[in-house]
Every structure is written in C-alpha cells, then in structure tokens.
Tab-separated table of C-alpha atoms and ligand atoms in Angstrom:
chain	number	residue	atom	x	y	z
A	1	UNK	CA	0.000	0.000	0.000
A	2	UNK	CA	0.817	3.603	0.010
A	3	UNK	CA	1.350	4.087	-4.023
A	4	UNK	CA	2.123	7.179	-5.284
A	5	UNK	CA	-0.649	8.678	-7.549
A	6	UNK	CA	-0.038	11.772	-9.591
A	7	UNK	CA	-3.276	14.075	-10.491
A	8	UNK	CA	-3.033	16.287	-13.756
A	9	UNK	CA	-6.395	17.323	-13.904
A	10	UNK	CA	-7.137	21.175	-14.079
A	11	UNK	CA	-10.332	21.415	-12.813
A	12	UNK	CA	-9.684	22.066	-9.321
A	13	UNK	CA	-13.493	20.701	-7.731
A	14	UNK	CA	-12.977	17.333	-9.815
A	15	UNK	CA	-9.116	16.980	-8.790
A	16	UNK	CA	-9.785	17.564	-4.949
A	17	UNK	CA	-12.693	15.240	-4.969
A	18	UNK	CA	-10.257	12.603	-6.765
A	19	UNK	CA	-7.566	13.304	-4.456
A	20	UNK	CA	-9.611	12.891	-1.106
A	21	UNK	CA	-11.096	9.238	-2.721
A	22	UNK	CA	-8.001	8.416	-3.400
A	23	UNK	CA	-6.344	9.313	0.026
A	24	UNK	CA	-9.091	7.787	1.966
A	25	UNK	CA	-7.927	4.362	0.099
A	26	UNK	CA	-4.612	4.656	0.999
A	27	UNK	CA	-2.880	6.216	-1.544
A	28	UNK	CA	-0.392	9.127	-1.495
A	29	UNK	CA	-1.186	11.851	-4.098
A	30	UNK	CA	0.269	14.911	-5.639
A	31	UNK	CA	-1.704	16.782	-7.686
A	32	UNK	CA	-1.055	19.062	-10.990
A	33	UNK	CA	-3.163	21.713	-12.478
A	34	UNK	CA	-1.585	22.061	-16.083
A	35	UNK	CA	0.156	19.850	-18.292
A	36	UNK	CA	3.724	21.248	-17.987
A	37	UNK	CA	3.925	21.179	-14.179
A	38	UNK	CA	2.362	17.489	-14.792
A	39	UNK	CA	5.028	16.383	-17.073
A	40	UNK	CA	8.276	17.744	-15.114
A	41	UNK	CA	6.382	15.658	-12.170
A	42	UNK	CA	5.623	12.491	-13.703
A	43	UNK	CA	9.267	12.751	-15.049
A	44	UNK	CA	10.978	12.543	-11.444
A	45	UNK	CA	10.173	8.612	-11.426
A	46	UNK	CA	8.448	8.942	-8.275
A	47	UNK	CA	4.852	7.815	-8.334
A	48	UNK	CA	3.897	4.325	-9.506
A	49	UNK	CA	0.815	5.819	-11.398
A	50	UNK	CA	-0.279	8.831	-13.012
A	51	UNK	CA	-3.800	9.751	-13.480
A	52	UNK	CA	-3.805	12.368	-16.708
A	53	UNK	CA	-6.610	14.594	-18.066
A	54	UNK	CA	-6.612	14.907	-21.599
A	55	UNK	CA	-7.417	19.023	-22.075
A	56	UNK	CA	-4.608	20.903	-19.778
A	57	UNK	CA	-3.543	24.449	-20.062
A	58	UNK	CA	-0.164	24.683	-21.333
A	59	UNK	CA	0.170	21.166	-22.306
A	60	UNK	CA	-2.159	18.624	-23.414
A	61	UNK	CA	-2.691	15.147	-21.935
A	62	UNK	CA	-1.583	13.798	-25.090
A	63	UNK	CA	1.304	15.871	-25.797
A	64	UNK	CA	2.250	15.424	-22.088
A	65	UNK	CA	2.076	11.567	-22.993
A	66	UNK	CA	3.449	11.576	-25.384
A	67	UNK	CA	6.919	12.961	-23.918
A	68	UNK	CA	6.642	11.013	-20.901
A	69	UNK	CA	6.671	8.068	-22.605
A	70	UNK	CA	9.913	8.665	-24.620
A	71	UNK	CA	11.665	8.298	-20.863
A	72	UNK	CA	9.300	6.183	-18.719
A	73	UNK	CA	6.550	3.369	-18.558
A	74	UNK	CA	5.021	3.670	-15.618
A	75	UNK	CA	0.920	3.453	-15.992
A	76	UNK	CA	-0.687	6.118	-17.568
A	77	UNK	CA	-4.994	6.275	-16.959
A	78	UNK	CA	-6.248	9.199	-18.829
A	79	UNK	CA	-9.273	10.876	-18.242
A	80	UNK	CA	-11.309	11.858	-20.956
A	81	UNK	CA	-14.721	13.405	-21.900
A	82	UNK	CA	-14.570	11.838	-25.364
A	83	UNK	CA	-16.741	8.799	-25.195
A	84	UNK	CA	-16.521	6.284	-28.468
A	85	UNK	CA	-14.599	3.196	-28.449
A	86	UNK	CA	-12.100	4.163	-30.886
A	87	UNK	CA	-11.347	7.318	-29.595
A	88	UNK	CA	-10.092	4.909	-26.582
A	89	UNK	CA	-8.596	2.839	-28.892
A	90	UNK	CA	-6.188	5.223	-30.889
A	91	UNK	CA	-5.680	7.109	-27.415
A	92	UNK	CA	-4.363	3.735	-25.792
A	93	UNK	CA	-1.606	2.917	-28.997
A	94	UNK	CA	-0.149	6.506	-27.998
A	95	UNK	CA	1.241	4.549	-25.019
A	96	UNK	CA	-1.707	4.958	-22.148
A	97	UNK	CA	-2.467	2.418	-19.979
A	98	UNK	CA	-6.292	3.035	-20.014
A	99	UNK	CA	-8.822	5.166	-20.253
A	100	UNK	CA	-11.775	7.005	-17.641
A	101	UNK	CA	-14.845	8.576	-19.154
A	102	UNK	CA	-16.088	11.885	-17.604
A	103	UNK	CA	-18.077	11.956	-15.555
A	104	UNK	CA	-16.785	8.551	-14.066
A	105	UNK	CA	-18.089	6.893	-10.778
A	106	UNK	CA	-15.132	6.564	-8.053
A	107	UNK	CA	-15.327	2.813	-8.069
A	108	UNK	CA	-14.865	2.493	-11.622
A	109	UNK	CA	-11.596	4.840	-11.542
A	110	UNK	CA	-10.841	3.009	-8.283
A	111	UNK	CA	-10.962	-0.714	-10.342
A	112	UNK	CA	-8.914	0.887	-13.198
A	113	UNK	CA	-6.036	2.169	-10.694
A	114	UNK	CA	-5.885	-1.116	-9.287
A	115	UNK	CA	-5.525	-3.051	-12.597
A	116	UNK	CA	-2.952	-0.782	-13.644
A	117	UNK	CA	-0.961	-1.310	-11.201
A	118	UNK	CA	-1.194	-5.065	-10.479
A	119	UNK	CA	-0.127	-5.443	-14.176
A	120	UNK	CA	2.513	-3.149	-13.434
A	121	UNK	CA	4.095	-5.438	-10.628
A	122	UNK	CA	3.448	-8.162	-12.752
A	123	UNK	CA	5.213	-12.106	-12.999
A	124	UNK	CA	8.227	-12.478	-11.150
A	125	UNK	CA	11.813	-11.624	-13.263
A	126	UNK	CA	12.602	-13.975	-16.203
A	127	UNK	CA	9.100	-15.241	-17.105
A	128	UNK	CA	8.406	-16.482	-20.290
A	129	UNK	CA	5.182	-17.567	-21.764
A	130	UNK	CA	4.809	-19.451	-25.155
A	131	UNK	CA	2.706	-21.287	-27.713
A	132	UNK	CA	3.455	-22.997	-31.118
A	133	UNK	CA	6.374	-20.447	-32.837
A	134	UNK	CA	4.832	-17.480	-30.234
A	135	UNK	CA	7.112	-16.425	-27.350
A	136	UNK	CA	6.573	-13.472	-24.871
A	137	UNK	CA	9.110	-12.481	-22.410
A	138	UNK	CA	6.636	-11.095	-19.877
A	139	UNK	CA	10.078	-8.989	-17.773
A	140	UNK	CA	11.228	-7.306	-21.006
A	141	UNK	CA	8.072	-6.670	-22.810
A	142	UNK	CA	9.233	-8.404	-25.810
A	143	UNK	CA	6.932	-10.836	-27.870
A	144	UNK	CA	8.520	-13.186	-30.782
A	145	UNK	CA	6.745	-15.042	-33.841
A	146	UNK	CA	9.109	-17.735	-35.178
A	147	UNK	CA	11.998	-15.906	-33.581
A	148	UNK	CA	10.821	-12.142	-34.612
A	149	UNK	CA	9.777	-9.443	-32.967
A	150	UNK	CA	6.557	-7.955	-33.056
A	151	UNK	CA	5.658	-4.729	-31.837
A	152	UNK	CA	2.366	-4.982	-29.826
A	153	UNK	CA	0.606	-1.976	-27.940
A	154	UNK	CA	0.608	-2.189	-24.072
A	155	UNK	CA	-3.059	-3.031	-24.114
A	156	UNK	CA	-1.972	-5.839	-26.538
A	157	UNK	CA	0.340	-7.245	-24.982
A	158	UNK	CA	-1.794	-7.379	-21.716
A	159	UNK	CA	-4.247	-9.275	-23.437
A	160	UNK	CA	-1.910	-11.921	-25.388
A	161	UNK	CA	-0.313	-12.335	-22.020
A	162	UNK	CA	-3.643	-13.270	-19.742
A	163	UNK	CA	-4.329	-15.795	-22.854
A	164	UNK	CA	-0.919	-17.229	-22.992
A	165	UNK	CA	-1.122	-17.627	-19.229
A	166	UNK	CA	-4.491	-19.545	-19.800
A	167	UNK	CA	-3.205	-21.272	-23.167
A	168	UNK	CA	-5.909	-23.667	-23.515
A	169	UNK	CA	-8.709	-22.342	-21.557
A	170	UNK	CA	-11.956	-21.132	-23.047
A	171	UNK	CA	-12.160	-16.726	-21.994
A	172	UNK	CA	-15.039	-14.768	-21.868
A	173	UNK	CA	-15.045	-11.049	-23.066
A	174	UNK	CA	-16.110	-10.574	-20.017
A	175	UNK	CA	-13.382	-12.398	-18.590
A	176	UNK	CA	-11.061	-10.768	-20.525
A	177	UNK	CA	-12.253	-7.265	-19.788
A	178	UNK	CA	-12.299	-7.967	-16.507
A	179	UNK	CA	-8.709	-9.332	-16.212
A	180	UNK	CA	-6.982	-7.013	-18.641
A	181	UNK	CA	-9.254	-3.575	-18.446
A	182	UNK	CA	-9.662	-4.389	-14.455
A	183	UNK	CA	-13.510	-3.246	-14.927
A	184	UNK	CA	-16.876	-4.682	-15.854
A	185	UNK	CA	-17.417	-2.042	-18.234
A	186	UNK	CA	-21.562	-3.498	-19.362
A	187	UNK	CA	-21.625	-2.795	-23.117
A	188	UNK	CA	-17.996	-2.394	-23.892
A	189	UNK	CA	-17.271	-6.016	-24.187
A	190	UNK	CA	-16.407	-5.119	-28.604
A	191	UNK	CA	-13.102	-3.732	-26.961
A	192	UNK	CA	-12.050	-7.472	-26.626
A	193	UNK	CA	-12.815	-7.999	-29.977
A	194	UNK	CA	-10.867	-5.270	-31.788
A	195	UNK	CA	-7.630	-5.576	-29.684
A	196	UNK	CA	-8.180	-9.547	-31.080
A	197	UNK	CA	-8.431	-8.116	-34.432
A	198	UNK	CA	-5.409	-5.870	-33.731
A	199	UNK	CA	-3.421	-9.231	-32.124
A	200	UNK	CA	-4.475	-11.847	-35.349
A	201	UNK	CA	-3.527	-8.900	-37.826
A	202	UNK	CA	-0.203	-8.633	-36.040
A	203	UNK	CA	0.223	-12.455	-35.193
A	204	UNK	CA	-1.944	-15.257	-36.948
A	205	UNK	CA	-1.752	-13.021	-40.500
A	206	UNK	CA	1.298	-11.397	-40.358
A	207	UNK	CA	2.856	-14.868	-40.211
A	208	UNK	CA	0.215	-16.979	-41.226
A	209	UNK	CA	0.267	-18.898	-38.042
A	210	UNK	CA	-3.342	-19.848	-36.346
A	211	UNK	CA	-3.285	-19.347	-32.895
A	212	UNK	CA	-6.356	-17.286	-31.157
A	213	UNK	CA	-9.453	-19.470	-31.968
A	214	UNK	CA	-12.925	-17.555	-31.385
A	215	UNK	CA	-15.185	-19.976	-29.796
A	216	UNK	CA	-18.683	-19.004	-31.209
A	217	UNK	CA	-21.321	-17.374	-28.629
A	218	UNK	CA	-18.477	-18.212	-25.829
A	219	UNK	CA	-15.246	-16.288	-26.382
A	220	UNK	CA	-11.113	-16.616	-27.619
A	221	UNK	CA	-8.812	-19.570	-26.286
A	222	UNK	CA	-5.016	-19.660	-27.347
A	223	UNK	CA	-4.643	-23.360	-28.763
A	224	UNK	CA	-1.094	-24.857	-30.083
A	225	UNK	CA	-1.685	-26.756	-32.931
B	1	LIG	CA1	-9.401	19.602	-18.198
C-alpha cells in the first residue's frame, strides 16, 4: 500500500474530490493543475501511477504523454470526456495504460487504478510464456513469432499475455475485460474484440500462423496446434 498517484487534472473541484477518494484508500497523491507542471512531475520517477486529463492548459494530456513516454513506462490512466470506443482505442496505442470517461463513478476509476498497477508489478523476473512459434518475455516486454519481434501496444500485450497464461482455456469477453481492463465495463465487451483483431492482424496473418481461436457465442482460447 501507500502508491504514489499523480493528479493532472485542471479542474480544481474534480481533482480535490479525486484526491480525497483516493487518500481515503490509501494512496499518497500529488496533484497538478496544467500539463507542464504534470510532465516535469511524472518525469521525477516517483509515483507508480499517473492519473492524466486529456485538455490541460499549457500542455495537453496527449502531448504530455506523449513525452513522458519517450523516458518512462510507468501506468498512464487518462481521463477523458470523449466517449466512443475508438477514440479509446487510438488514445491507448499513444502509449496509455487506459482510459476514464467523464463523468466517471469513483469505483470504476478506483478498479482501473488497481488493474494498472497489479499489471505493473506483474510475474516475477525472467518469465516467459509461449505457444506454437509465439514467445513473450513477460520482464522485457518483448513478444517473438518464429523468432521475430513484433511490436504490440501495451493493451496488446496485456491481453496476449492473460491468454498465454491460460493457453488452452476457453475466456469470456467478459473475462477478458475484466482481467486485462480491471472493470466490468456493461456494453464495452467489442473492446475485446478489436484488440483480437489488432493481435491476429499482427500475429496469426502477419505470419500466417493460427493461434487465437474464437469460440462461437463463448469467447477466444489460445490453442497450439
Ligand atoms: Ca481539463
């Protein structure tokens, strides 16, 4: 216990409201009231997650993510009032972690935070999951089809990892959401289906392997052949 959270949100009512939730659950937080005060903090490597509002004076959410991530990885949940699914999408291959709708409910911010940072701490150093010619070295982020690399998204990789590490086992979307987004998000569950679409394009098609089978009216399993 005891993270770190950093707040970049401008709107002062919103932040403080944040900030006292998120003290009351044990968290430490800083908070940040434009992107370039924001940036210089979540630069100094000392919170373990930063919560990031997409319009900031001075600097925008995006623009402020996009720097950060040139130096760091730590988890990146941006709030947002934009609403459509790929609006999410395209905001999470810029490099964030996830994504809150305004106006959120605390608990669903709260179930986000908590994802983010369990995958953060992750498998233990030198893991590697596999199936058929696919290899992931969970430690250094690095995922291999018949010995070469493939650039996945964080999101991605997040979700190639849960079904390696349940190679074999029917998932659910829901499952799946609830593993890799860390909410129940009712309605949402077409997010698991175009990161699959994203993961086959980049895997099964780019090397014209077959390894995430849908199972009709159920959900995906990873099978070797
Ligand atoms: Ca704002």
């Amino acid at each position: 216990m005891g993270e770190r959270i950093l707040l970049v949100e401008d709107e002062e009512k919103l932040a403080r409201m944040v900030e006292m939730e998120l003290k009351y659950e044990g968290y430490i937080v800083e908070k940040a009231f434009d992107g370039r005060t924001g940036l210089e903090r979540a630069l100094s490597g000392e919170f373990d997650l930063i919560l990031l509002d997409i319009m900031l004076p001075q600097l925008s959410g995006m623009e402020v993510l996009r720097r950060l991530r040139r130096e760091s990885q730590v988890p990146v949940i941006m709030l947002t009032a934009r609403d459509s699914v790929m609006d999410k999408v395209s905001g999470l291959d810029s490099g964030a972690d996830d994504y809150v709708t305004k106006p959120f409910a605390i608990e669903e911010l709260l179930a986000r935070i908590r994802a983010a940072l369990r995958n953060q701490s992750g498998p233990g150093p030198g893991t590697c999951l596999s199936a058929g010619e696919v290899s992931m070295d969970v430690e250094r982020h690095q995922v291999t089809v018949k010995g070469t690399p493939v650039e996945l998204t964080k999101k991605e990789f997040d979700l190639l990892r849960h079904l390696l590490e349940n190679k074999g086992r029917v998932l659910t979307r829901e499952a799946l959401l609830d593993a890799v987004w860390g909410f129940d998000f009712v309605g949402e569950t077409n997010s698991v289906d175009v990161y699959i679409r994203f993961l086959r394009g980049k895997l099964d098609d780019a090397f014209g392997i077959k390894l995430i089978h849908t199972v009709r009216g159920v959900g995906y399993v990873i099978k070797e052949d």
